[in-house]
mmCIF file with all atom_site columns, C-alpha atoms in Angstrom:
data_model
loop_
_atom_site.group_PDB
_atom_site.id
_atom_site.type_symbol
_atom_site.label_atom_id
_atom_site.label_alt_id
_atom_site.label_comp_id
_atom_site.label_asym_id
_atom_site.label_entity_id
_atom_site.label_seq_id
_atom_site.pdbx_PDB_ins_code
_atom_site.Cartn_x
_atom_site.Cartn_y
_atom_site.Cartn_z
_atom_site.occupancy
_atom_site.B_iso_or_equiv
_atom_site.pdbx_formal_charge
_atom_site.auth_seq_id
_atom_site.auth_comp_id
_atom_site.auth_asym_id
_atom_site.auth_atom_id
_atom_site.pdbx_PDB_model_num
ATOM 1   C CA . ASP A 1 1   ? 124.791 104.038 111.824 1.00 55.00 ? 20  ASP A CA 1
ATOM 2   C CA . THR A 1 2   ? 125.391 105.541 108.433 1.00 77.00 ? 21  THR A CA 1
ATOM 3   C CA . GLY A 1 3   ? 122.708 108.167 108.919 1.00 92.00 ? 22  GLY A CA 1
ATOM 4   C CA . VAL A 1 4   ? 119.626 109.042 106.930 1.00 96.00 ? 23  VAL A CA 1
ATOM 5   C CA . SER A 1 5   ? 120.371 109.534 103.243 1.00 96.00 ? 24  SER A CA 1
ATOM 6   C CA . GLN A 1 6   ? 118.275 111.277 100.605 1.00 97.00 ? 25  GLN A CA 1
ATOM 7   C CA . ASP A 1 7   ? 118.510 111.270 96.853  1.00 97.00 ? 26  ASP A CA 1
ATOM 8   C CA . PRO A 1 8   ? 118.793 113.453 94.878  1.00 97.00 ? 27  PRO A CA 1
ATOM 9   C CA . ARG A 1 9   ? 120.179 116.345 96.903  1.00 96.00 ? 28  ARG A CA 1
ATOM 10  C CA . HIS A 1 10  ? 119.006 118.869 94.351  1.00 96.00 ? 29  HIS A CA 1
ATOM 11  C CA . LYS A 1 11  ? 116.308 118.757 91.682  1.00 97.00 ? 30  LYS A CA 1
ATOM 12  C CA . ILE A 1 12  ? 115.326 121.387 89.162  1.00 98.00 ? 31  ILE A CA 1
ATOM 13  C CA . THR A 1 13  ? 112.190 120.713 87.176  1.00 98.00 ? 32  THR A CA 1
ATOM 14  C CA . LYS A 1 14  ? 109.683 122.520 85.020  1.00 97.00 ? 33  LYS A CA 1
ATOM 15  C CA . ARG A 1 15  ? 106.171 123.217 86.170  1.00 97.00 ? 34  ARG A CA 1
ATOM 16  C CA . GLY A 1 16  ? 103.861 120.334 85.373  1.00 97.00 ? 35  GLY A CA 1
ATOM 17  C CA . GLN A 1 17  ? 106.527 117.636 85.522  1.00 98.00 ? 36  GLN A CA 1
ATOM 18  C CA . ASN A 1 18  ? 106.509 114.774 88.033  1.00 98.00 ? 37  ASN A CA 1
ATOM 19  C CA . VAL A 1 19  ? 109.353 114.275 90.490  1.00 98.00 ? 38  VAL A CA 1
ATOM 20  C CA . THR A 1 20  ? 110.248 111.477 92.887  1.00 98.00 ? 39  THR A CA 1
ATOM 21  C CA . PHE A 1 21  ? 112.523 111.648 95.900  1.00 98.00 ? 40  PHE A CA 1
ATOM 22  C CA . ARG A 1 22  ? 114.025 108.766 97.836  1.00 98.00 ? 41  ARG A CA 1
ATOM 23  C CA . CYS A 1 23  ? 114.841 108.455 101.518 1.00 98.00 ? 42  CYS A CA 1
ATOM 24  C CA . ASP A 1 24  ? 116.901 105.680 103.090 1.00 97.00 ? 43  ASP A CA 1
ATOM 25  C CA . PRO A 1 25  ? 116.449 105.676 106.868 1.00 97.00 ? 44  PRO A CA 1
ATOM 26  C CA . ILE A 1 26  ? 118.914 104.475 109.451 1.00 95.00 ? 45  ILE A CA 1
ATOM 27  C CA . SER A 1 27  ? 118.939 100.688 109.438 1.00 93.00 ? 46  SER A CA 1
ATOM 28  C CA . GLU A 1 28  ? 116.284 99.103  111.687 1.00 89.00 ? 47  GLU A CA 1
ATOM 29  C CA . HIS A 1 29  ? 114.470 102.383 112.224 1.00 94.00 ? 48  HIS A CA 1
ATOM 30  C CA . ASN A 1 30  ? 110.757 101.636 112.105 1.00 93.00 ? 49  ASN A CA 1
ATOM 31  C CA . ARG A 1 31  ? 109.478 105.180 111.865 1.00 93.00 ? 50  ARG A CA 1
ATOM 32  C CA . LEU A 1 32  ? 110.023 107.353 108.821 1.00 96.00 ? 51  LEU A CA 1
ATOM 33  C CA . TYR A 1 33  ? 108.840 110.959 108.506 1.00 95.00 ? 52  TYR A CA 1
ATOM 34  C CA . TRP A 1 34  ? 108.636 113.445 105.644 1.00 97.00 ? 53  TRP A CA 1
ATOM 35  C CA . TYR A 1 35  ? 108.751 117.205 106.207 1.00 96.00 ? 54  TYR A CA 1
ATOM 36  C CA . ARG A 1 36  ? 108.818 120.214 103.901 1.00 96.00 ? 55  ARG A CA 1
ATOM 37  C CA . GLN A 1 37  ? 110.782 123.366 104.639 1.00 94.00 ? 56  GLN A CA 1
ATOM 38  C CA . THR A 1 38  ? 110.330 126.600 102.722 1.00 93.00 ? 57  THR A CA 1
ATOM 39  C CA . LEU A 1 39  ? 112.682 129.559 102.905 1.00 88.00 ? 58  LEU A CA 1
ATOM 40  C CA . GLY A 1 40  ? 112.631 131.286 106.268 1.00 86.00 ? 59  GLY A CA 1
ATOM 41  C CA . GLN A 1 41  ? 110.335 128.726 107.852 1.00 90.00 ? 60  GLN A CA 1
ATOM 42  C CA . GLY A 1 42  ? 110.673 125.724 110.080 1.00 92.00 ? 61  GLY A CA 1
ATOM 43  C CA . PRO A 1 43  ? 110.005 122.257 108.691 1.00 94.00 ? 62  PRO A CA 1
ATOM 44  C CA . GLU A 1 44  ? 106.346 121.336 108.296 1.00 94.00 ? 63  GLU A CA 1
ATOM 45  C CA . PHE A 1 45  ? 105.097 117.795 108.688 1.00 93.00 ? 64  PHE A CA 1
ATOM 46  C CA . LEU A 1 46  ? 103.840 115.943 105.613 1.00 95.00 ? 65  LEU A CA 1
ATOM 47  C CA . THR A 1 47  ? 103.426 112.294 106.558 1.00 94.00 ? 66  THR A CA 1
ATOM 48  C CA . TYR A 1 48  ? 104.890 109.417 108.543 1.00 93.00 ? 67  TYR A CA 1
ATOM 49  C CA . PHE A 1 49  ? 105.178 105.651 108.374 1.00 94.00 ? 68  PHE A CA 1
ATOM 50  C CA . GLN A 1 50  ? 105.457 102.908 110.925 1.00 92.00 ? 69  GLN A CA 1
ATOM 51  C CA . ASN A 1 51  ? 107.194 100.159 108.955 1.00 93.00 ? 70  ASN A CA 1
ATOM 52  C CA . GLU A 1 52  ? 105.224 100.027 105.693 1.00 93.00 ? 71  GLU A CA 1
ATOM 53  C CA . ALA A 1 53  ? 102.027 101.521 107.114 1.00 93.00 ? 72  ALA A CA 1
ATOM 54  C CA . GLN A 1 54  ? 101.325 105.183 106.476 1.00 92.00 ? 73  GLN A CA 1
ATOM 55  C CA . LEU A 1 55  ? 99.909  106.304 109.825 1.00 89.00 ? 74  LEU A CA 1
ATOM 56  C CA . GLU A 1 56  ? 99.252  109.989 109.335 1.00 87.00 ? 75  GLU A CA 1
ATOM 57  C CA . LYS A 1 57  ? 99.092  112.574 106.573 1.00 90.00 ? 76  LYS A CA 1
ATOM 58  C CA . SER A 1 58  ? 99.045  116.336 106.904 1.00 89.00 ? 77  SER A CA 1
ATOM 59  C CA . ARG A 1 59  ? 96.490  118.451 105.081 1.00 87.00 ? 78  ARG A CA 1
ATOM 60  C CA . LEU A 1 60  ? 99.557  119.885 103.317 1.00 82.00 ? 79  LEU A CA 1
ATOM 61  C CA . LEU A 1 61  ? 99.819  116.599 101.471 1.00 85.00 ? 80  LEU A CA 1
ATOM 62  C CA . SER A 1 62  ? 97.532  117.386 98.554  1.00 88.00 ? 81  SER A CA 1
ATOM 63  C CA . ASP A 1 63  ? 96.303  114.829 96.033  1.00 92.00 ? 82  ASP A CA 1
ATOM 64  C CA . ARG A 1 64  ? 99.363  115.564 93.913  1.00 95.00 ? 83  ARG A CA 1
ATOM 65  C CA . PHE A 1 65  ? 101.622 114.157 96.630  1.00 95.00 ? 84  PHE A CA 1
ATOM 66  C CA . SER A 1 66  ? 102.022 110.465 97.361  1.00 95.00 ? 85  SER A CA 1
ATOM 67  C CA . ALA A 1 67  ? 104.422 108.659 99.627  1.00 96.00 ? 86  ALA A CA 1
ATOM 68  C CA . GLU A 1 68  ? 105.232 104.992 99.895  1.00 96.00 ? 87  GLU A CA 1
ATOM 69  C CA . ARG A 1 69  ? 107.371 102.726 101.995 1.00 96.00 ? 88  ARG A CA 1
ATOM 70  C CA . PRO A 1 70  ? 106.677 99.369  100.365 1.00 91.00 ? 89  PRO A CA 1
ATOM 71  C CA . LYS A 1 71  ? 108.997 97.082  102.312 1.00 87.00 ? 90  LYS A CA 1
ATOM 72  C CA . GLY A 1 72  ? 109.319 99.110  105.464 1.00 85.00 ? 91  GLY A CA 1
ATOM 73  C CA . SER A 1 73  ? 112.807 100.253 104.551 1.00 91.00 ? 92  SER A CA 1
ATOM 74  C CA . PHE A 1 74  ? 113.343 103.105 102.069 1.00 96.00 ? 93  PHE A CA 1
ATOM 75  C CA . SER A 1 75  ? 110.565 105.524 101.192 1.00 98.00 ? 94  SER A CA 1
ATOM 76  C CA . THR A 1 76  ? 109.680 107.557 98.125  1.00 98.00 ? 95  THR A CA 1
ATOM 77  C CA . LEU A 1 77  ? 107.824 110.846 97.893  1.00 97.00 ? 96  LEU A CA 1
ATOM 78  C CA . GLU A 1 78  ? 106.313 111.668 94.517  1.00 97.00 ? 97  GLU A CA 1
ATOM 79  C CA . ILE A 1 79  ? 104.922 115.011 93.456  1.00 97.00 ? 98  ILE A CA 1
ATOM 80  C CA . GLN A 1 80  ? 102.789 114.997 90.321  1.00 97.00 ? 99  GLN A CA 1
ATOM 81  C CA . ARG A 1 81  ? 102.182 118.037 88.119  1.00 97.00 ? 100 ARG A CA 1
ATOM 82  C CA . THR A 1 82  ? 104.608 120.173 90.079  1.00 97.00 ? 101 THR A CA 1
ATOM 83  C CA . GLU A 1 83  ? 103.781 123.811 90.780  1.00 96.00 ? 102 GLU A CA 1
ATOM 84  C CA . GLN A 1 84  ? 106.101 126.677 91.618  1.00 96.00 ? 103 GLN A CA 1
ATOM 85  C CA . GLY A 1 85  ? 104.739 126.612 95.161  1.00 95.00 ? 104 GLY A CA 1
ATOM 86  C CA . ASP A 1 86  ? 106.221 123.138 95.596  1.00 96.00 ? 105 ASP A CA 1
ATOM 87  C CA . SER A 1 87  ? 109.718 124.623 95.571  1.00 97.00 ? 106 SER A CA 1
ATOM 88  C CA . ALA A 1 88  ? 111.147 123.764 98.981  1.00 96.00 ? 107 ALA A CA 1
ATOM 89  C CA . MET A 1 89  ? 113.545 121.541 100.861 1.00 95.00 ? 108 MET A CA 1
ATOM 90  C CA . TYR A 1 90  ? 112.071 118.092 101.459 1.00 97.00 ? 109 TYR A CA 1
ATOM 91  C CA . LEU A 1 91  ? 113.421 116.497 104.603 1.00 96.00 ? 110 LEU A CA 1
ATOM 92  C CA . CYS A 1 92  ? 113.235 112.908 105.693 1.00 97.00 ? 111 CYS A CA 1
ATOM 93  C CA . ALA A 1 93  ? 113.733 111.724 109.265 1.00 96.00 ? 112 ALA A CA 1
ATOM 94  C CA . SER A 1 94  ? 113.716 108.333 110.936 1.00 96.00 ? 113 SER A CA 1
ATOM 95  C CA . SER A 1 95  ? 113.492 107.012 114.466 1.00 93.00 ? 114 SER A CA 1
ATOM 96  C CA . ARG A 1 96  ? 113.965 103.570 115.922 1.00 90.00 ? 115 ARG A CA 1
ATOM 97  C CA . THR A 1 97  ? 110.553 103.574 117.535 1.00 84.00 ? 116 THR A CA 1
ATOM 98  C CA . GLY A 1 98  ? 107.739 106.037 117.958 1.00 79.00 ? 117 GLY A CA 1
ATOM 99  C CA . TRP A 1 99  ? 109.184 107.134 121.292 1.00 79.00 ? 118 TRP A CA 1
ATOM 100 C CA . GLU A 1 100 ? 112.720 107.928 120.205 1.00 84.00 ? 119 GLU A CA 1
ATOM 101 C CA . THR A 1 101 ? 114.630 110.764 118.632 1.00 89.00 ? 120 THR A CA 1
ATOM 102 C CA . GLN A 1 102 ? 114.072 111.635 114.980 1.00 92.00 ? 121 GLN A CA 1
ATOM 103 C CA . TYR A 1 103 ? 117.271 111.821 112.952 1.00 94.00 ? 122 TYR A CA 1
ATOM 104 C CA . PHE A 1 104 ? 117.174 113.951 109.830 1.00 95.00 ? 123 PHE A CA 1
ATOM 105 C CA . GLY A 1 105 ? 118.691 113.475 106.429 1.00 95.00 ? 124 GLY A CA 1
ATOM 106 C CA . PRO A 1 106 ? 120.383 116.259 104.435 1.00 94.00 ? 125 PRO A CA 1
ATOM 107 C CA . GLY A 1 107 ? 117.246 116.983 102.441 1.00 95.00 ? 126 GLY A CA 1
ATOM 108 C CA . THR A 1 108 ? 116.338 117.284 98.770  1.00 96.00 ? 127 THR A CA 1
ATOM 109 C CA . ARG A 1 109 ? 116.083 120.830 97.501  1.00 95.00 ? 128 ARG A CA 1
ATOM 110 C CA . LEU A 1 110 ? 113.444 121.163 94.789  1.00 97.00 ? 129 LEU A CA 1
ATOM 111 C CA . LEU A 1 111 ? 113.196 124.127 92.450  1.00 97.00 ? 130 LEU A CA 1
ATOM 112 C CA . VAL A 1 112 ? 110.194 124.297 90.131  1.00 97.00 ? 131 VAL A CA 1
ATOM 113 C CA . LEU A 1 113 ? 110.630 126.713 87.220  1.00 96.00 ? 132 LEU A CA 1
ATOM 114 C CA . ALA B 2 1   ? 96.842  121.654 119.001 1.00 72.00 ? 17  ALA B CA 1
ATOM 115 C CA . GLN B 2 2   ? 100.474 122.133 119.779 1.00 79.00 ? 18  GLN B CA 1
ATOM 116 C CA . SER B 2 3   ? 102.412 125.161 118.564 1.00 87.00 ? 19  SER B CA 1
ATOM 117 C CA . VAL B 2 4   ? 105.840 126.698 119.003 1.00 93.00 ? 20  VAL B CA 1
ATOM 118 C CA . THR B 2 5   ? 106.861 130.351 119.027 1.00 95.00 ? 21  THR B CA 1
ATOM 119 C CA . GLN B 2 6   ? 110.466 131.424 118.727 1.00 97.00 ? 22  GLN B CA 1
ATOM 120 C CA . LEU B 2 7   ? 111.032 135.036 119.674 1.00 93.00 ? 23  LEU B CA 1
ATOM 121 C CA . GLY B 2 8   ? 113.516 136.754 117.402 1.00 92.00 ? 24  GLY B CA 1
ATOM 122 C CA . SER B 2 9   ? 114.208 135.529 113.896 1.00 94.00 ? 25  SER B CA 1
ATOM 123 C CA . HIS B 2 10  ? 117.788 136.826 114.140 1.00 96.00 ? 26  HIS B CA 1
ATOM 124 C CA . VAL B 2 11  ? 120.083 136.995 117.157 1.00 97.00 ? 27  VAL B CA 1
ATOM 125 C CA . SER B 2 12  ? 123.608 138.386 117.016 1.00 97.00 ? 28  SER B CA 1
ATOM 126 C CA . VAL B 2 13  ? 126.177 137.928 119.770 1.00 97.00 ? 29  VAL B CA 1
ATOM 127 C CA . SER B 2 14  ? 129.889 138.491 120.138 1.00 97.00 ? 30  SER B CA 1
ATOM 128 C CA . GLU B 2 15  ? 132.239 135.551 120.431 1.00 97.00 ? 31  GLU B CA 1
ATOM 129 C CA . GLY B 2 16  ? 132.474 134.585 124.091 1.00 97.00 ? 32  GLY B CA 1
ATOM 130 C CA . ALA B 2 17  ? 129.135 136.165 125.003 1.00 97.00 ? 33  ALA B CA 1
ATOM 131 C CA . LEU B 2 18  ? 126.076 134.407 126.383 1.00 97.00 ? 34  LEU B CA 1
ATOM 132 C CA . VAL B 2 19  ? 123.711 132.867 123.857 1.00 97.00 ? 35  VAL B CA 1
ATOM 133 C CA . LEU B 2 20  ? 119.987 132.934 124.696 1.00 98.00 ? 36  LEU B CA 1
ATOM 134 C CA . LEU B 2 21  ? 117.435 131.713 122.177 1.00 98.00 ? 37  LEU B CA 1
ATOM 135 C CA . ARG B 2 22  ? 113.821 131.862 123.279 1.00 97.00 ? 38  ARG B CA 1
ATOM 136 C CA . CYS B 2 23  ? 111.113 129.279 122.722 1.00 96.00 ? 39  CYS B CA 1
ATOM 137 C CA . ASN B 2 24  ? 107.554 129.158 124.018 1.00 96.00 ? 40  ASN B CA 1
ATOM 138 C CA . TYR B 2 25  ? 105.165 126.342 123.303 1.00 93.00 ? 41  TYR B CA 1
ATOM 139 C CA . SER B 2 26  ? 101.544 125.467 123.716 1.00 88.00 ? 42  SER B CA 1
ATOM 140 C CA . SER B 2 27  ? 100.512 121.898 124.282 1.00 80.00 ? 43  SER B CA 1
ATOM 141 C CA . SER B 2 28  ? 97.413  120.146 125.554 1.00 72.00 ? 44  SER B CA 1
ATOM 142 C CA . VAL B 2 29  ? 99.446  117.215 126.838 1.00 72.00 ? 45  VAL B CA 1
ATOM 143 C CA . PRO B 2 30  ? 102.783 116.967 128.675 1.00 73.00 ? 46  PRO B CA 1
ATOM 144 C CA . PRO B 2 31  ? 105.164 117.973 125.919 1.00 81.00 ? 47  PRO B CA 1
ATOM 145 C CA . TYR B 2 32  ? 108.263 116.438 124.494 1.00 88.00 ? 48  TYR B CA 1
ATOM 146 C CA . LEU B 2 33  ? 110.489 119.383 123.540 1.00 92.00 ? 49  LEU B CA 1
ATOM 147 C CA . PHE B 2 34  ? 113.485 119.582 121.250 1.00 94.00 ? 50  PHE B CA 1
ATOM 148 C CA . TRP B 2 35  ? 116.121 121.936 119.944 1.00 97.00 ? 51  TRP B CA 1
ATOM 149 C CA . TYR B 2 36  ? 117.644 121.225 116.550 1.00 97.00 ? 52  TYR B CA 1
ATOM 150 C CA . VAL B 2 37  ? 120.418 123.093 114.736 1.00 96.00 ? 53  VAL B CA 1
ATOM 151 C CA . GLN B 2 38  ? 120.668 123.488 110.969 1.00 94.00 ? 54  GLN B CA 1
ATOM 152 C CA . TYR B 2 39  ? 123.805 124.548 109.135 1.00 91.00 ? 55  TYR B CA 1
ATOM 153 C CA . PRO B 2 40  ? 123.453 125.935 105.589 1.00 85.00 ? 56  PRO B CA 1
ATOM 154 C CA . ASN B 2 41  ? 122.246 123.401 103.039 1.00 77.00 ? 57  ASN B CA 1
ATOM 155 C CA . GLN B 2 42  ? 122.169 120.626 105.604 1.00 82.00 ? 58  GLN B CA 1
ATOM 156 C CA . GLY B 2 43  ? 119.545 118.689 107.493 1.00 85.00 ? 59  GLY B CA 1
ATOM 157 C CA . LEU B 2 44  ? 118.732 119.164 111.154 1.00 93.00 ? 60  LEU B CA 1
ATOM 158 C CA . GLN B 2 45  ? 120.901 117.910 113.988 1.00 94.00 ? 61  GLN B CA 1
ATOM 159 C CA . LEU B 2 46  ? 119.492 117.291 117.458 1.00 94.00 ? 62  LEU B CA 1
ATOM 160 C CA . LEU B 2 47  ? 121.030 119.506 120.128 1.00 96.00 ? 63  LEU B CA 1
ATOM 161 C CA . LEU B 2 48  ? 118.980 118.320 123.092 1.00 95.00 ? 64  LEU B CA 1
ATOM 162 C CA . LYS B 2 49  ? 115.556 117.121 124.141 1.00 93.00 ? 65  LYS B CA 1
ATOM 163 C CA . TYR B 2 50  ? 113.254 117.114 127.140 1.00 91.00 ? 66  TYR B CA 1
ATOM 164 C CA . THR B 2 51  ? 110.894 114.203 127.735 1.00 87.00 ? 67  THR B CA 1
ATOM 165 C CA . THR B 2 52  ? 110.420 113.722 131.466 1.00 83.00 ? 68  THR B CA 1
ATOM 166 C CA . GLY B 2 53  ? 112.453 114.121 134.626 1.00 85.00 ? 69  GLY B CA 1
ATOM 167 C CA . ALA B 2 54  ? 115.091 116.790 135.179 1.00 87.00 ? 70  ALA B CA 1
ATOM 168 C CA . THR B 2 55  ? 113.963 120.107 133.772 1.00 89.00 ? 71  THR B CA 1
ATOM 169 C CA . LEU B 2 56  ? 117.489 121.318 132.976 1.00 95.00 ? 72  LEU B CA 1
ATOM 170 C CA . VAL B 2 57  ? 118.660 119.442 129.939 1.00 95.00 ? 73  VAL B CA 1
ATOM 171 C CA . LYS B 2 58  ? 122.239 119.426 128.708 1.00 96.00 ? 74  LYS B CA 1
ATOM 172 C CA . GLY B 2 59  ? 123.013 118.877 125.061 1.00 95.00 ? 75  GLY B CA 1
ATOM 173 C CA . ILE B 2 60  ? 125.891 118.799 122.665 1.00 94.00 ? 76  ILE B CA 1
ATOM 174 C CA . ASN B 2 61  ? 128.388 121.596 122.048 1.00 93.00 ? 77  ASN B CA 1
ATOM 175 C CA . GLY B 2 62  ? 127.830 123.150 125.485 1.00 96.00 ? 78  GLY B CA 1
ATOM 176 C CA . PHE B 2 63  ? 124.169 124.018 124.973 1.00 97.00 ? 79  PHE B CA 1
ATOM 177 C CA . GLU B 2 64  ? 121.502 123.531 127.587 1.00 97.00 ? 80  GLU B CA 1
ATOM 178 C CA . ALA B 2 65  ? 117.810 124.304 127.956 1.00 97.00 ? 81  ALA B CA 1
ATOM 179 C CA . GLU B 2 66  ? 115.412 124.528 130.868 1.00 95.00 ? 82  GLU B CA 1
ATOM 180 C CA . PHE B 2 67  ? 111.819 123.348 130.731 1.00 93.00 ? 83  PHE B CA 1
ATOM 181 C CA . LYS B 2 68  ? 109.583 125.737 132.692 1.00 93.00 ? 84  LYS B CA 1
ATOM 182 C CA . LYS B 2 69  ? 106.041 124.463 132.743 1.00 89.00 ? 85  LYS B CA 1
ATOM 183 C CA . SER B 2 70  ? 104.621 127.551 134.458 1.00 90.00 ? 86  SER B CA 1
ATOM 184 C CA . GLU B 2 71  ? 106.039 129.771 131.720 1.00 92.00 ? 87  GLU B CA 1
ATOM 185 C CA . THR B 2 72  ? 105.500 127.235 128.904 1.00 92.00 ? 88  THR B CA 1
ATOM 186 C CA . SER B 2 73  ? 109.081 127.940 127.880 1.00 94.00 ? 89  SER B CA 1
ATOM 187 C CA . PHE B 2 74  ? 112.100 125.951 126.770 1.00 96.00 ? 90  PHE B CA 1
ATOM 188 C CA . HIS B 2 75  ? 114.834 128.540 126.185 1.00 97.00 ? 91  HIS B CA 1
ATOM 189 C CA . LEU B 2 76  ? 118.224 127.491 124.831 1.00 98.00 ? 92  LEU B CA 1
ATOM 190 C CA . THR B 2 77  ? 121.421 128.868 126.353 1.00 98.00 ? 93  THR B CA 1
ATOM 191 C CA . LYS B 2 78  ? 125.167 128.592 126.003 1.00 98.00 ? 94  LYS B CA 1
ATOM 192 C CA . PRO B 2 79  ? 127.494 130.464 128.350 1.00 97.00 ? 95  PRO B CA 1
ATOM 193 C CA . SER B 2 80  ? 130.096 131.397 125.741 1.00 97.00 ? 96  SER B CA 1
ATOM 194 C CA . ALA B 2 81  ? 129.443 131.646 122.012 1.00 97.00 ? 97  ALA B CA 1
ATOM 195 C CA . HIS B 2 82  ? 131.884 130.279 119.487 1.00 96.00 ? 98  HIS B CA 1
ATOM 196 C CA . MET B 2 83  ? 132.123 131.201 115.830 1.00 95.00 ? 99  MET B CA 1
ATOM 197 C CA . SER B 2 84  ? 131.132 127.657 114.903 1.00 94.00 ? 100 SER B CA 1
ATOM 198 C CA . ASP B 2 85  ? 127.763 128.166 116.657 1.00 96.00 ? 101 ASP B CA 1
ATOM 199 C CA . ALA B 2 86  ? 126.565 130.389 113.809 1.00 96.00 ? 102 ALA B CA 1
ATOM 200 C CA . ALA B 2 87  ? 123.600 128.507 112.358 1.00 96.00 ? 103 ALA B CA 1
ATOM 201 C CA . GLU B 2 88  ? 119.822 128.380 112.462 1.00 96.00 ? 104 GLU B CA 1
ATOM 202 C CA . TYR B 2 89  ? 118.181 126.920 115.532 1.00 98.00 ? 105 TYR B CA 1
ATOM 203 C CA . PHE B 2 90  ? 114.739 125.361 115.665 1.00 97.00 ? 106 PHE B CA 1
ATOM 204 C CA . CYS B 2 91  ? 112.625 124.592 118.692 1.00 96.00 ? 107 CYS B CA 1
ATOM 205 C CA . ALA B 2 92  ? 110.077 121.797 118.278 1.00 94.00 ? 108 ALA B CA 1
ATOM 206 C CA . VAL B 2 93  ? 107.335 120.035 120.198 1.00 91.00 ? 109 VAL B CA 1
ATOM 207 C CA . SER B 2 94  ? 106.151 116.517 119.504 1.00 86.00 ? 110 SER B CA 1
ATOM 208 C CA . GLU B 2 95  ? 102.555 115.803 118.621 1.00 74.00 ? 111 GLU B CA 1
ATOM 209 C CA . GLU B 2 96  ? 100.971 112.832 120.292 1.00 71.00 ? 112 GLU B CA 1
ATOM 210 C CA . GLY B 2 97  ? 101.074 110.065 117.754 1.00 66.00 ? 113 GLY B CA 1
ATOM 211 C CA . TYR B 2 98  ? 99.649  106.670 117.006 1.00 63.00 ? 114 TYR B CA 1
ATOM 212 C CA . GLY B 2 99  ? 99.110  104.514 120.071 1.00 65.00 ? 115 GLY B CA 1
ATOM 213 C CA . GLY B 2 100 ? 100.321 107.281 122.379 1.00 65.00 ? 116 GLY B CA 1
ATOM 214 C CA . SER B 2 101 ? 103.760 107.366 120.857 1.00 69.00 ? 117 SER B CA 1
ATOM 215 C CA . GLN B 2 102 ? 105.461 110.494 119.633 1.00 71.00 ? 118 GLN B CA 1
ATOM 216 C CA . GLY B 2 103 ? 104.051 111.695 116.387 1.00 78.00 ? 119 GLY B CA 1
ATOM 217 C CA . ASN B 2 104 ? 105.392 114.292 114.081 1.00 85.00 ? 120 ASN B CA 1
ATOM 218 C CA . LEU B 2 105 ? 107.345 117.322 115.256 1.00 90.00 ? 121 LEU B CA 1
ATOM 219 C CA . ILE B 2 106 ? 105.933 120.843 115.137 1.00 91.00 ? 122 ILE B CA 1
ATOM 220 C CA . PHE B 2 107 ? 108.666 123.384 114.603 1.00 94.00 ? 123 PHE B CA 1
ATOM 221 C CA . GLY B 2 108 ? 109.012 127.060 115.297 1.00 95.00 ? 124 GLY B CA 1
ATOM 222 C CA . LYS B 2 109 ? 110.080 129.372 112.510 1.00 95.00 ? 125 LYS B CA 1
ATOM 223 C CA . GLY B 2 110 ? 113.689 129.287 113.621 1.00 96.00 ? 126 GLY B CA 1
ATOM 224 C CA . THR B 2 111 ? 116.242 131.741 114.973 1.00 97.00 ? 127 THR B CA 1
ATOM 225 C CA . LYS B 2 112 ? 119.334 132.530 112.963 1.00 97.00 ? 128 LYS B CA 1
ATOM 226 C CA . LEU B 2 113 ? 122.321 133.007 115.246 1.00 97.00 ? 129 LEU B CA 1
ATOM 227 C CA . SER B 2 114 ? 125.214 135.170 114.097 1.00 97.00 ? 130 SER B CA 1
ATOM 228 C CA . VAL B 2 115 ? 128.470 135.287 116.050 1.00 97.00 ? 131 VAL B CA 1
ATOM 229 C CA . LYS B 2 116 ? 130.707 138.328 115.679 1.00 96.00 ? 132 LYS B CA 1
ATOM 230 C CA . PRO B 2 117 ? 134.452 138.024 116.212 1.00 93.00 ? 133 PRO B CA 1
#
């Protein structure tokens, strides 16, 4: 396994701009999760996919956030009209099935100026 | 709804001393419990997990944790701290997910472990 990868690792943007992050899960992992981690806090759940189906979304995932996993492999998380409160580390995790361990990527650190 | 409480946002120990990081959870269903470690500017790495069976769980790097249902606790221990153990540690419980599978993880706020030489 090459591990979960995320791109970019760092992103600085101005308030009001749109940003998109990519997550490549471990090969053949069906589940893919997105979390957000702010300074001094534990990760908070945003959404998860089973293959290409988005099964659950947190209330944290406002209308400005959208996630996709079109072919059941990589996933993208887009934030529209970014706000300073969106500044955080965005973590992606994958698991082989819904009953197995979640493996985390290195995260994308977003700073909104 | 499930929740996790980690007592102590910072713990400092001397090298060679016992490490004890506390975690209490609340869950309406039999929980799946996890400890993850995070080094600066990195993602989370699984240390150990409890699903069913033996309540004393051994993980990587000499860590272990004991599930105590009566105390709703899952404390993490290591007999002898090493400098390389300095990191942030997160306890997590799994929500029940789609079709009875594991859902998302609910994390505590984390405990930062410092190790003094």
